[in-house]
Amino acid sequence: MVGLAAVGVVVAATNVLALAGVARAVSSTTCVGSSSISYSPGLTFAPRTVQYTESDTFSSCVSTDPTLGGGTSSSNATFPGATCLAPPGVFADPAYTISWNNGQHSVVELTFTDVVVGGTEQVTGTGPVISGAFQGGNATIVWLYPVLNPLHCATSQGVTHQSGPVAAQITAP
């Protein structure tokens, strides 16, 4: 009987250690969704000041936090001298904030790269989560947009909208 009791204590201790390991496991979320950009007035070949508004919706997330299922983010900026030949492109966003469906938020300090391959512009933002959910972690967010159509740039209205998919991966200690 003493031997079985000792085995029970070892099993119980092993289970406690396993649960403690889970509690310290890396937290993460992976999300996909859509991004929409509007330009007002639209981008043309003539330089002009343009108001840029971006809305990102993370509609589907897989997360270590079971209450996190999606989120949103928005950005606004004004760009003087923007044209189809020199669109706003990548700009510093000192506080990219994702508002999660569970009432939490994550503030990420992103550094961007921008490449065009085969008619698709890929913008990648990477950086630390500086506050909120996943603080101390790292984020990678990737946006894909079609390259601006020069025929639309030649109209008086110009290019007023771009949209495409967005994906985010956030991991935290």
Short mmCIF file of C-alpha atoms in Angstrom, two decimals:
data_model
loop_
_atom_site.label_atom_id
_atom_site.label_comp_id
_atom_site.label_asym_id
_atom_site.label_seq_id
_atom_site.Cartn_x
_atom_site.Cartn_y
_atom_site.Cartn_z
CA MET A 1 0.00 0.00 0.00
CA VAL A 2 2.80 2.45 0.76
CA GLY A 3 4.20 1.83 -2.70
CA LEU A 4 0.90 2.72 -4.38
CA ALA A 5 0.54 5.87 -2.27
CA ALA A 6 4.03 6.96 -3.29
CA VAL A 7 3.17 6.34 -6.95
CA GLY A 8 0.00 8.41 -6.51
CA VAL A 9 2.01 11.30 -5.07
CA VAL A 10 4.50 11.12 -7.95
CA VAL A 11 1.66 11.09 -10.51
CA ALA A 12 -0.06 14.01 -8.75
CA ALA A 13 3.22 15.95 -8.62
CA THR A 14 3.84 15.23 -12.30
CA ASN A 15 0.36 16.52 -13.17
CA VAL A 16 0.95 19.70 -11.16
CA LEU A 17 4.27 20.28 -12.94
CA ALA A 18 2.61 19.65 -16.30
CA LEU A 19 -0.12 22.17 -15.51
CA ALA A 20 2.46 24.69 -14.30
CA GLY A 21 4.24 24.23 -17.64
CA VAL A 22 1.00 24.92 -19.51
CA ALA A 23 0.45 28.08 -17.48
CA ARG A 24 3.85 29.33 -18.63
CA ALA A 25 3.41 28.23 -22.23
CA VAL A 26 3.79 30.72 -25.03
CA SER A 27 0.56 32.58 -25.74
CA SER A 28 -0.23 33.30 -29.35
CA THR A 29 -2.85 34.17 -31.89
CA THR A 30 -3.01 33.79 -35.64
CA CYS A 31 -5.65 35.78 -37.51
CA VAL A 32 -6.79 36.30 -41.08
CA GLY A 33 -9.16 38.87 -42.47
CA SER A 34 -9.45 41.80 -44.84
CA SER A 35 -8.03 45.27 -45.24
CA SER A 36 -9.63 48.25 -46.93
CA ILE A 37 -7.93 51.54 -47.82
CA SER A 38 -9.68 54.67 -49.01
CA TYR A 39 -8.07 57.76 -50.55
CA SER A 40 -9.84 61.10 -50.51
CA PRO A 41 -9.56 62.66 -52.98
CA GLY A 42 -8.50 59.71 -55.12
CA LEU A 43 -4.95 59.15 -56.30
CA THR A 44 -4.26 60.45 -59.82
CA PHE A 45 -1.14 61.29 -61.79
CA ALA A 46 -1.32 64.88 -60.47
CA PRO A 47 0.19 65.44 -57.00
CA ARG A 48 -2.29 66.44 -54.31
CA THR A 49 -2.88 66.12 -50.60
CA VAL A 50 -4.73 62.89 -49.89
CA GLN A 51 -6.46 61.66 -46.75
CA TYR A 52 -5.63 57.97 -46.20
CA THR A 53 -7.96 55.76 -44.14
CA GLU A 54 -7.26 52.08 -43.51
CA SER A 55 -9.62 49.63 -41.82
CA ASP A 56 -8.47 46.10 -40.99
CA THR A 57 -10.83 43.36 -39.84
CA PHE A 58 -9.41 40.16 -38.39
CA SER A 59 -12.48 37.98 -38.83
CA SER A 60 -11.04 34.61 -37.92
CA CYS A 61 -8.47 33.94 -35.20
CA VAL A 62 -6.98 30.85 -33.63
CA SER A 63 -5.63 31.77 -30.21
CA THR A 64 -4.39 30.35 -26.94
CA ASP A 65 -6.97 32.75 -25.44
CA PRO A 66 -10.31 30.99 -26.02
CA THR A 67 -12.21 34.30 -25.72
CA LEU A 68 -10.31 35.87 -28.64
CA GLY A 69 -12.02 35.25 -31.97
CA GLY A 70 -11.37 38.41 -33.99
CA GLY A 71 -10.42 42.05 -33.95
CA THR A 72 -10.25 45.36 -35.79
CA SER A 73 -7.76 48.14 -36.39
CA SER A 74 -7.91 51.49 -38.17
CA SER A 75 -5.38 54.12 -39.22
CA ASN A 76 -5.68 57.62 -40.66
CA ALA A 77 -3.04 59.87 -42.17
CA THR A 78 -2.68 62.85 -44.50
CA PHE A 79 -0.17 62.68 -47.35
CA PRO A 80 0.78 65.88 -49.22
CA GLY A 81 1.88 65.40 -52.83
CA ALA A 82 0.54 61.84 -53.19
CA THR A 83 0.11 60.51 -56.73
CA CYS A 84 -0.34 57.15 -58.42
CA LEU A 85 3.36 57.34 -59.27
CA ALA A 86 4.24 58.11 -55.65
CA PRO A 87 1.39 56.64 -53.59
CA PRO A 88 1.41 56.95 -49.81
CA GLY A 89 3.02 53.52 -49.53
CA VAL A 90 4.49 52.53 -46.22
CA PHE A 91 4.55 54.97 -43.36
CA ALA A 92 5.53 54.75 -39.73
CA ASP A 93 2.58 53.84 -37.55
CA PRO A 94 3.90 54.34 -34.04
CA ALA A 95 0.98 52.57 -32.42
CA TYR A 96 -0.87 50.01 -34.55
CA THR A 97 -3.69 49.05 -32.18
CA ILE A 98 -5.80 45.94 -32.57
CA SER A 99 -9.07 45.99 -30.62
CA TRP A 100 -10.03 42.39 -29.88
CA ASN A 101 -13.58 41.07 -29.71
CA ASN A 102 -13.14 40.19 -26.00
CA GLY A 103 -12.61 43.82 -24.95
CA GLN A 104 -8.81 43.62 -24.86
CA HIS A 105 -6.38 45.37 -27.17
CA SER A 106 -2.80 44.97 -28.37
CA VAL A 107 -0.58 47.92 -29.27
CA VAL A 108 2.20 46.98 -31.68
CA GLU A 109 5.19 49.11 -32.73
CA LEU A 110 5.66 48.06 -36.36
CA THR A 111 8.53 48.47 -38.80
CA PHE A 112 7.46 47.97 -42.42
CA THR A 113 8.81 46.53 -45.64
CA ASP A 114 7.02 46.88 -48.97
CA VAL A 115 7.63 44.76 -52.07
CA VAL A 116 5.78 44.36 -55.36
CA VAL A 117 5.80 40.94 -56.99
CA GLY A 118 3.68 39.90 -59.96
CA GLY A 119 1.16 42.73 -59.68
CA THR A 120 0.68 42.37 -55.91
CA GLU A 121 2.00 44.74 -53.30
CA GLN A 122 2.98 42.96 -50.07
CA VAL A 123 3.37 45.13 -47.00
CA THR A 124 4.87 43.37 -43.98
CA GLY A 125 4.95 44.92 -40.52
CA THR A 126 6.99 43.38 -37.72
CA GLY A 127 7.63 44.50 -34.19
CA PRO A 128 7.05 44.16 -30.47
CA VAL A 129 3.70 44.26 -28.69
CA ILE A 130 4.29 47.22 -26.37
CA SER A 131 1.05 47.08 -24.35
CA GLY A 132 -2.16 45.17 -23.84
CA ALA A 133 -2.80 41.53 -24.70
CA PHE A 134 0.39 39.68 -25.70
CA GLN A 135 2.60 42.48 -24.26
CA GLY A 136 6.26 41.57 -24.55
CA GLY A 137 5.55 39.42 -27.57
CA ASN A 138 6.27 39.89 -31.26
CA ALA A 139 3.91 40.49 -34.14
CA THR A 140 4.09 39.97 -37.88
CA ILE A 141 1.27 41.40 -39.96
CA VAL A 142 1.09 40.97 -43.75
CA TRP A 143 -1.19 42.94 -46.09
CA LEU A 144 -1.65 42.15 -49.80
CA TYR A 145 -3.05 44.70 -52.28
CA PRO A 146 -3.29 44.78 -56.07
CA VAL A 147 -0.95 47.29 -57.69
CA LEU A 148 -2.72 50.55 -58.67
CA ASN A 149 -4.33 50.43 -62.11
CA PRO A 150 -2.91 53.23 -64.33
CA LEU A 151 -6.21 53.48 -66.24
CA HIS A 152 -7.97 54.43 -62.99
CA CYS A 153 -5.20 56.89 -62.19
CA ALA A 154 -5.91 58.72 -65.47
CA THR A 155 -9.51 59.55 -64.49
CA SER A 156 -10.48 62.74 -62.65
CA GLN A 157 -11.76 60.66 -59.72
CA GLY A 158 -8.56 58.58 -59.54
CA VAL A 159 -8.06 55.53 -57.36
CA THR A 160 -10.26 55.90 -54.29
CA HIS A 161 -10.08 52.40 -52.84
CA GLN A 162 -7.84 49.36 -52.42
CA SER A 163 -8.63 46.16 -50.60
CA GLY A 164 -7.03 42.81 -49.94
CA PRO A 165 -6.37 40.12 -47.37
CA VAL A 166 -4.48 40.67 -44.12
CA ALA A 167 -2.93 38.09 -41.78
CA ALA A 168 -1.44 38.48 -38.32
CA GLN A 169 0.74 36.25 -36.14
CA ILE A 170 1.39 37.33 -32.57
CA THR A 171 3.39 35.36 -30.01
CA ALA A 172 4.14 36.34 -26.44
CA PRO A 173 6.11 34.82 -23.58
#
